[in-house]
Coordinates of C-alpha atoms in Angstrom, one line a residue:
M142 CA 27.0 35.6 47.1
S143 CA 29.0 32.8 48.9
T144 CA 26.3 30.1 48.2
T145 CA 26.4 31.0 44.5
L146 CA 30.2 31.1 44.5
F147 CA 30.4 27.8 46.3
N148 CA 28.2 26.2 43.7
L149 CA 30.3 27.7 40.9
Q150 CA 33.4 26.4 42.6
N151 CA 32.0 22.8 42.8
E152 CA 31.3 23.0 39.0
H153 CA 34.8 24.4 38.4
I154 CA 36.4 21.4 40.2
A155 CA 34.2 19.0 38.3
H156 CA 35.2 20.7 35.0
L157 CA 38.9 20.4 35.9
Q158 CA 38.5 16.7 36.7
R159 CA 36.9 16.0 33.3
A160 CA 39.4 18.2 31.4
Y161 CA 42.5 16.8 33.1
S162 CA 41.3 13.2 32.6
G163 CA 41.0 13.9 28.8
I164 CA 44.2 15.8 28.5
L165 CA 46.3 13.2 30.5
T166 CA 44.8 10.4 28.4
D167 CA 45.4 12.2 25.1
H168 CA 49.0 12.7 26.1
G169 CA 49.6 9.1 27.3
F170 CA 49.9 9.8 31.0
D171 CA 48.3 7.9 33.9
S172 CA 49.1 10.3 36.6
L173 CA 50.3 13.9 37.2
A174 CA 52.0 15.5 40.1
I175 CA 51.8 19.3 40.3
Y176 CA 54.4 21.0 42.6
S177 CA 53.3 24.3 44.2
G178 CA 56.8 25.7 44.2
H179 CA 58.7 27.4 47.0
A180 CA 60.5 30.7 47.6
S181 CA 64.2 30.9 47.5
E182 CA 65.9 32.8 50.3
H183 CA 67.9 35.9 49.5
F184 CA 71.6 35.3 49.0
A185 CA 73.4 34.8 52.3
D186 CA 70.3 35.5 54.3
D187 CA 67.4 33.6 55.9
H188 CA 64.3 35.2 54.5
A189 CA 62.7 35.1 51.1
P190 CA 60.8 37.5 48.8
P191 CA 57.0 37.3 48.4
F192 CA 55.9 34.0 46.8
Q193 CA 53.3 33.0 44.3
A194 CA 52.3 29.4 43.8
Y195 CA 52.5 27.7 40.4
G196 CA 49.5 28.6 38.3
H197 CA 48.3 25.0 37.5
F198 CA 48.4 24.2 41.3
M199 CA 46.3 27.3 42.0
H200 CA 43.9 26.4 39.3
W201 CA 42.6 23.6 41.5
V202 CA 42.9 25.1 45.0
G203 CA 43.1 28.9 44.7
L204 CA 45.8 29.1 47.3
A205 CA 48.4 31.7 46.1
D206 CA 50.9 31.4 49.0
V207 CA 51.2 27.6 49.6
Q208 CA 54.7 26.3 49.3
H209 CA 56.4 22.8 49.3
S210 CA 53.1 21.1 48.5
W211 CA 51.9 18.6 45.8
L212 CA 48.7 17.9 44.0
V213 CA 48.4 14.4 42.4
I214 CA 45.8 14.0 39.6
Q215 CA 44.8 10.6 38.2
P216 CA 41.9 10.0 35.8
G217 CA 38.9 8.5 37.7
E218 CA 40.4 9.1 41.1
R219 CA 39.9 11.9 43.7
P220 CA 42.6 14.5 43.6
Q221 CA 45.3 14.0 46.3
L222 CA 46.6 17.1 48.0
Y223 CA 49.8 16.9 50.0
L224 CA 49.8 20.2 51.9
H225 CA 52.9 21.3 53.7
A226 CA 51.6 22.2 57.2
P227 CA 54.4 21.8 59.7
A228 CA 54.1 22.3 63.4
D229 CA 55.8 25.7 63.8
F230 CA 56.0 28.3 66.5
W231 CA 57.8 30.7 64.2
H232 CA 55.0 31.0 61.6
L233 CA 51.3 30.4 61.6
P234 CA 50.7 26.9 60.2
T235 CA 48.9 26.5 56.9
Q236 CA 45.2 26.1 57.3
L237 CA 42.5 24.9 54.9
P238 CA 39.9 27.4 54.0
D239 CA 36.2 26.7 54.4
E240 CA 35.5 26.2 50.7
P241 CA 33.9 23.4 48.8
W242 CA 37.0 22.2 46.9
V243 CA 38.3 20.8 50.2
E244 CA 35.6 18.2 50.2
A245 CA 36.5 17.1 46.7
F246 CA 40.1 16.3 47.6
D247 CA 41.8 13.7 49.8
V248 CA 43.9 16.2 51.9
H249 CA 47.1 15.0 53.6
L250 CA 48.6 17.5 56.0
C251 CA 52.3 16.9 56.0
S252 CA 54.4 18.0 59.0
S253 CA 57.7 17.5 57.2
K254 CA 58.8 19.6 54.3
I255 CA 57.5 18.0 51.1
G256 CA 60.2 17.6 48.5
S257 CA 61.9 14.3 49.6
S258 CA 61.1 11.0 48.0
K259 CA 59.1 10.1 51.1
I260 CA 56.6 12.7 52.4
G261 CA 54.5 13.3 55.4
S262 CA 54.8 12.0 58.9
D263 CA 53.6 8.6 57.8
K264 CA 56.3 8.5 55.1
T265 CA 53.7 7.9 52.3
A266 CA 55.2 8.3 48.9
L267 CA 53.5 10.4 46.2
P268 CA 51.0 7.9 44.6
L269 CA 52.2 8.2 41.0
S270 CA 51.1 5.3 38.9
G271 CA 51.9 4.1 35.4
N272 CA 53.3 6.7 33.0
A273 CA 53.6 9.7 35.2
A274 CA 54.5 13.4 34.7
I275 CA 55.6 16.1 37.1
I276 CA 55.1 19.8 36.4
G277 CA 55.9 23.0 38.3
D278 CA 59.0 24.8 39.5
I279 CA 60.9 21.6 40.2
E280 CA 64.4 22.6 39.1
R281 CA 65.4 23.7 42.6
L282 CA 64.2 20.4 44.2
P283 CA 67.0 18.0 45.4
T284 CA 68.3 15.8 42.6
N285 CA 67.6 12.7 44.6
T286 CA 64.0 13.7 45.0
L287 CA 63.5 14.0 41.2
Q288 CA 65.3 10.7 40.6
A289 CA 63.1 9.0 43.2
L290 CA 59.9 10.2 41.7
K291 CA 60.4 8.4 38.4
A292 CA 58.4 10.6 36.1
E293 CA 58.7 12.7 33.0
Y294 CA 59.5 16.2 34.0
Q295 CA 57.7 19.2 32.5
P296 CA 56.5 17.5 29.3
E297 CA 56.1 20.5 26.9
R298 CA 53.0 19.4 25.0
L299 CA 51.2 18.5 28.3
V300 CA 52.0 21.9 29.8
Q301 CA 50.8 23.6 26.7
A302 CA 47.5 21.8 26.8
L303 CA 47.0 22.8 30.4
D304 CA 47.9 26.4 29.6
E305 CA 45.3 26.3 26.8
L306 CA 42.7 25.0 29.4
R307 CA 43.5 27.9 31.7
L308 CA 43.0 30.4 28.9
Y309 CA 39.2 29.7 29.0
K310 CA 37.8 30.7 32.4
T311 CA 34.9 28.9 34.0
P312 CA 32.0 30.9 35.5
Y313 CA 33.7 30.5 38.9
E314 CA 36.9 32.0 37.7
I315 CA 35.2 34.9 36.1
A316 CA 33.3 35.5 39.4
C317 CA 36.6 35.5 41.2
I318 CA 38.1 38.0 38.8
R319 CA 35.0 40.2 39.1
E320 CA 35.4 40.2 42.9
A321 CA 39.1 41.0 42.7
N322 CA 38.1 44.0 40.5
R323 CA 35.5 45.1 43.1
L324 CA 38.1 45.1 45.8
A325 CA 40.7 46.8 43.6
I326 CA 38.3 49.6 42.6
A327 CA 38.0 50.5 46.3
G328 CA 41.8 51.0 46.3
H329 CA 41.7 53.1 43.2
Q330 CA 39.0 55.4 44.6
A331 CA 41.3 55.9 47.6
T332 CA 44.2 56.8 45.5
Q333 CA 42.2 59.5 43.7
A334 CA 41.2 60.9 47.0
A335 CA 44.8 60.9 48.3
F336 CA 45.9 62.6 45.1
I337 CA 43.3 65.3 45.6
G338 CA 44.7 65.6 49.1
A339 CA 48.2 66.3 47.8
A340 CA 49.7 63.0 49.0
G341 CA 53.0 61.7 47.8
E342 CA 53.5 58.4 46.0
L343 CA 54.2 56.3 49.1
D344 CA 51.1 57.7 50.9
I345 CA 49.0 57.0 47.8
Q346 CA 50.3 53.5 47.7
L347 CA 49.4 53.0 51.4
A348 CA 46.0 54.4 50.8
Y349 CA 45.5 51.9 48.0
L350 CA 46.6 49.0 50.2
A351 CA 44.3 50.0 53.1
A352 CA 41.2 50.5 51.0
S353 CA 41.7 47.3 49.0
R354 CA 42.4 45.4 52.2
Q355 CA 45.7 43.8 51.4
R356 CA 49.4 43.7 52.4
E357 CA 52.0 44.8 49.9
S358 CA 53.4 41.2 49.8
N359 CA 50.0 40.0 48.6
V360 CA 49.5 42.2 45.5
P361 CA 49.6 40.3 42.3
Y362 CA 52.2 42.6 40.9
Q363 CA 54.1 45.6 42.2
N364 CA 51.7 48.5 42.1
I365 CA 52.7 51.4 39.8
I366 CA 52.0 54.7 41.5
G367 CA 53.5 57.5 39.3
L368 CA 53.2 61.2 39.8
N369 CA 54.1 63.6 37.1
E370 CA 57.0 62.4 34.9
H371 CA 56.9 59.1 36.6
A372 CA 53.6 58.3 34.9
G373 CA 55.6 58.0 31.7
V374 CA 57.7 55.1 33.1
L375 CA 55.7 52.1 32.1
H376 CA 56.7 49.9 35.0
Y377 CA 57.7 52.6 37.4
Q378 CA 59.1 50.8 40.5
H379 CA 59.7 53.4 43.2
Y380 CA 57.6 55.5 45.6
D381 CA 58.8 59.0 46.4
L382 CA 58.4 59.8 50.1
Q383 CA 57.5 63.5 49.6
P384 CA 54.8 65.0 47.4
P385 CA 56.0 67.1 44.5
K386 CA 55.6 70.9 44.5
Q387 CA 53.4 70.7 41.4
R388 CA 50.8 68.1 40.8
Y389 CA 50.4 67.5 37.1
S390 CA 49.2 63.9 37.0
L391 CA 48.8 60.6 38.7
L392 CA 48.9 57.2 37.1
V393 CA 47.9 54.2 39.2
D394 CA 48.3 50.7 37.8
A395 CA 47.3 48.4 40.8
G396 CA 45.6 45.1 41.3
R397 CA 44.2 42.7 43.8
R398 CA 43.8 38.9 44.2
F399 CA 40.7 37.0 45.1
R400 CA 41.2 33.2 45.6
G401 CA 44.3 33.5 43.5
Y402 CA 42.7 35.4 40.6
C403 CA 44.0 38.8 39.6
A404 CA 42.6 42.2 38.9
D405 CA 44.7 44.5 36.8
I406 CA 43.3 48.1 36.6
T407 CA 44.9 51.4 35.6
R408 CA 43.6 54.9 36.0
T409 CA 45.1 58.3 35.2
Y410 CA 44.1 61.6 36.7
A411 CA 45.0 65.2 35.7
G412 CA 46.2 67.3 38.6
P413 CA 45.5 70.9 39.4
D414 CA 48.7 72.1 37.8
A415 CA 48.4 70.1 34.6
P416 CA 48.0 71.9 31.2
A417 CA 44.3 71.9 30.2
A418 CA 45.2 69.8 27.2
F419 CA 46.2 66.9 29.5
G420 CA 42.8 66.6 31.0
E421 CA 41.3 66.5 27.6
L422 CA 43.7 63.8 26.6
V423 CA 42.7 61.8 29.7
N424 CA 39.0 62.0 28.7
A425 CA 39.8 61.1 25.2
L426 CA 41.7 57.9 26.3
H427 CA 38.7 56.9 28.4
G428 CA 36.6 57.1 25.3
V429 CA 39.1 55.0 23.3
K430 CA 39.1 52.4 26.1
D431 CA 35.3 52.3 26.2
G432 CA 35.1 51.9 22.4
L433 CA 37.6 49.1 22.3
V434 CA 35.9 47.3 25.2
K435 CA 32.7 47.3 23.1
G436 CA 34.7 45.7 20.3
V437 CA 35.5 42.6 22.4
A438 CA 33.5 39.6 21.0
P439 CA 33.9 36.0 19.9
G440 CA 35.8 35.8 16.6
V441 CA 37.5 39.1 17.0
N442 CA 41.3 39.0 16.5
F443 CA 43.1 40.8 19.3
L444 CA 45.7 42.1 17.0
A445 CA 43.0 43.8 15.0
L446 CA 41.8 45.5 18.2
H447 CA 45.4 46.6 18.9
E448 CA 45.6 48.1 15.4
Q449 CA 42.3 49.9 16.0
M450 CA 43.8 51.4 19.2
H451 CA 46.6 52.9 17.1
H452 CA 44.0 54.3 14.6
H453 CA 42.2 56.0 17.5
L454 CA 45.4 57.3 18.9
G455 CA 46.2 58.9 15.5
E456 CA 42.8 60.6 15.7
I457 CA 43.5 61.8 19.2
L458 CA 46.9 63.2 18.2
V459 CA 45.3 65.1 15.3
A460 CA 42.2 66.3 17.2
N461 CA 44.4 67.6 20.1
D462 CA 46.9 69.4 17.9
L463 CA 49.8 67.1 18.7
F464 CA 50.1 66.0 15.1
K465 CA 49.3 68.3 12.2
G466 CA 49.0 65.5 9.6
T467 CA 46.4 62.9 9.2
P468 CA 45.6 60.0 11.6
E469 CA 46.6 57.5 8.9
Q470 CA 50.0 59.3 8.5
A471 CA 50.5 59.1 12.3
V472 CA 50.0 55.4 12.2
V473 CA 52.0 54.6 9.1
E474 CA 55.0 56.7 10.1
G475 CA 55.2 55.1 13.5
V476 CA 54.2 58.2 15.4
T477 CA 51.5 56.5 17.4
R478 CA 53.9 53.7 18.3
A479 CA 56.3 56.3 19.7
F480 CA 53.5 57.7 21.9
C481 CA 52.3 54.2 22.9
P482 CA 55.0 51.5 22.8
H483 CA 53.0 48.7 24.6
G484 CA 50.3 46.4 23.5
L485 CA 46.6 46.9 23.9
G486 CA 46.4 44.2 26.6
H487 CA 46.9 40.6 27.6
S488 CA 45.2 37.5 29.0
L489 CA 44.3 37.7 32.7
G490 CA 43.7 35.1 35.3
L491 CA 45.8 33.4 37.9
Q492 CA 48.7 35.3 36.5
V493 CA 48.5 38.9 35.6
H494 CA 50.1 38.2 32.2
D495 CA 48.3 34.9 31.9
V496 CA 49.3 31.8 29.9
A497 CA 48.9 31.0 26.2
G498 CA 48.6 34.5 24.9
L499 CA 51.3 34.0 22.3
R500 CA 50.3 30.5 21.1
H501 CA 47.9 29.1 18.6
P502 CA 45.3 26.7 20.0
D503 CA 47.5 23.7 18.9
G504 CA 50.4 25.1 20.9
T505 CA 52.5 26.4 18.1
P506 CA 53.9 29.9 18.5
A507 CA 51.9 33.0 17.6
P508 CA 54.5 35.7 18.3
A509 CA 53.8 39.4 18.3
P510 CA 54.3 41.1 14.9
E511 CA 57.6 42.8 14.3
Q512 CA 56.0 46.3 14.3
H513 CA 54.2 45.6 17.7
P514 CA 56.8 43.6 19.6
A515 CA 55.4 44.3 23.1
L516 CA 51.9 42.9 22.3
R517 CA 51.3 40.0 24.7
L518 CA 48.1 38.6 23.1
T519 CA 47.8 37.6 19.5
R520 CA 44.8 35.2 19.8
T521 CA 41.4 35.3 18.2
L522 CA 39.0 35.9 21.1
R523 CA 36.7 33.1 22.2
P524 CA 34.0 32.8 25.0
G525 CA 35.6 32.4 28.4
M526 CA 38.7 34.4 27.7
V527 CA 39.4 37.3 30.0
V528 CA 41.6 40.1 28.7
T529 CA 42.8 43.6 29.6
I530 CA 42.0 46.6 27.4
E531 CA 44.6 49.3 28.2
P532 CA 45.2 52.0 25.6
G533 CA 48.0 54.5 26.5
L534 CA 49.5 57.7 25.4
Y535 CA 52.9 58.8 26.8
F536 CA 55.5 61.5 26.5
I537 CA 58.7 59.4 26.7
N538 CA 61.7 61.4 25.5
M539 CA 63.8 58.4 24.5
L540 CA 61.0 57.2 22.1
L541 CA 60.1 60.7 20.8
A542 CA 63.6 62.0 20.4
P543 CA 64.3 60.2 17.1
L544 CA 61.2 61.8 15.6
R545 CA 62.6 65.3 16.3
N546 CA 65.1 65.0 13.5
T547 CA 62.4 64.2 10.9
A548 CA 60.0 66.4 8.9
L549 CA 57.0 64.8 10.6
P550 CA 54.4 67.5 11.6
I551 CA 54.5 67.0 15.3
N552 CA 53.7 69.9 17.6
W553 CA 56.8 69.8 19.7
R554 CA 55.9 72.8 21.6
L555 CA 52.8 71.1 23.0
V556 CA 54.6 67.9 23.5
D557 CA 57.2 69.6 25.6
Q558 CA 54.4 71.3 27.7
L559 CA 52.8 68.0 28.3
S560 CA 55.9 66.0 29.1
V561 CA 55.7 67.0 32.7
C562 CA 52.6 64.9 33.0
G563 CA 54.4 61.7 31.9
G564 CA 51.6 59.9 30.3
I565 CA 48.1 58.3 30.4
R566 CA 46.9 54.7 30.6
I567 CA 43.3 53.5 31.2
E568 CA 42.8 49.8 31.8
D569 CA 39.7 47.6 32.3
N570 CA 39.3 43.8 32.7
V571 CA 36.9 42.3 30.2
A572 CA 35.4 38.8 29.8
V573 CA 34.5 37.4 26.4
T574 CA 31.0 36.1 26.4
E575 CA 28.9 34.0 24.0
S576 CA 27.3 37.2 22.6
G577 CA 30.0 39.8 23.2
F578 CA 31.6 41.0 26.4
A579 CA 31.2 41.6 30.1
N580 CA 33.3 44.4 31.6
L581 CA 34.4 43.1 35.0
T582 CA 35.8 46.5 36.1
P583 CA 32.8 48.3 37.8

């Protein structure tokens, strides 16, 4: 695998060199400096939260945790990487991986913190030439640094063009996302086993981390491990230390990185104490997910897929006696939106909620429609895009409560029985191919 991946990585770097040359020329820039970013220390303290490098920096080097470093791109020249690698006995110094991209760069290991007007032990300045631009999380750099670097900061149209470039993944990037999925699936299998073994949320989380081979500080987003009612909190952020007395359900939304690229997978399981209807709903949501994945293809509008999800949810509500009207009525009256308030999915890549999902190809806004405000992707699908497909069905009282005072034919008795289960979400990661789709979640 590594030989093939290395070849794909070389092709990926060559693709970026061509693409960046064209984009910089089109926008009138002769050189570009990309700042990796750096973590800020907690207030009145001397340690910082987990860090993630700037996406456009990672696009070239795949290093998600590199701080205080710069990448300089000039058309026709080799990329210049100024990597912060201080001599340090408090921390392990930054080390270059054994990967092909290293040979395509001029790498400068800098012992002093990069972020002054002069960098590196040899005091070499960033080699910006002509009309230059700087992008990245630069607001927290010293003012004198930015003044000394004489460049246009964060030019909006340039950043939008680079975001658009990242929306379409190279074969190397898709291979990385596929591998991230493979590693994440091992974690998901471990969470299912831990749930069967009556573990609590924290122990399920630890089982996931161990099986997926990662530290909690390295996950691409905070894992959602929700038992019972917690499965109905969309971004549930805690882990109970003790297992509950009854095990109705488990929802696990958890990911993995590989060379900076993210997996984002969700699975839901019915527990031994769940009403029989809940297990049937879980199976039904798997079917909806599989059907929507098969609908991924070039030229398909993602909003149309999202609306298909709501049609299928209406069918599920009727078929499982939760709604005694028609599927169409459930959609039109907003019942399906009360049971599923989030969008069908989003773009996926170096960021879990990846760039350019709410823009047209020319950079103009393509906002979510008023009736679906949480939808994160409104694009027409094209080959090279990678998206998540994640239908859900939840029993969230604050969303369902307004419907109790209406004449809508909702089976509230069954809703109340199922509310102890929280909810269901099933999520796969899918690449758009020339002829259709490739499900990257094994």
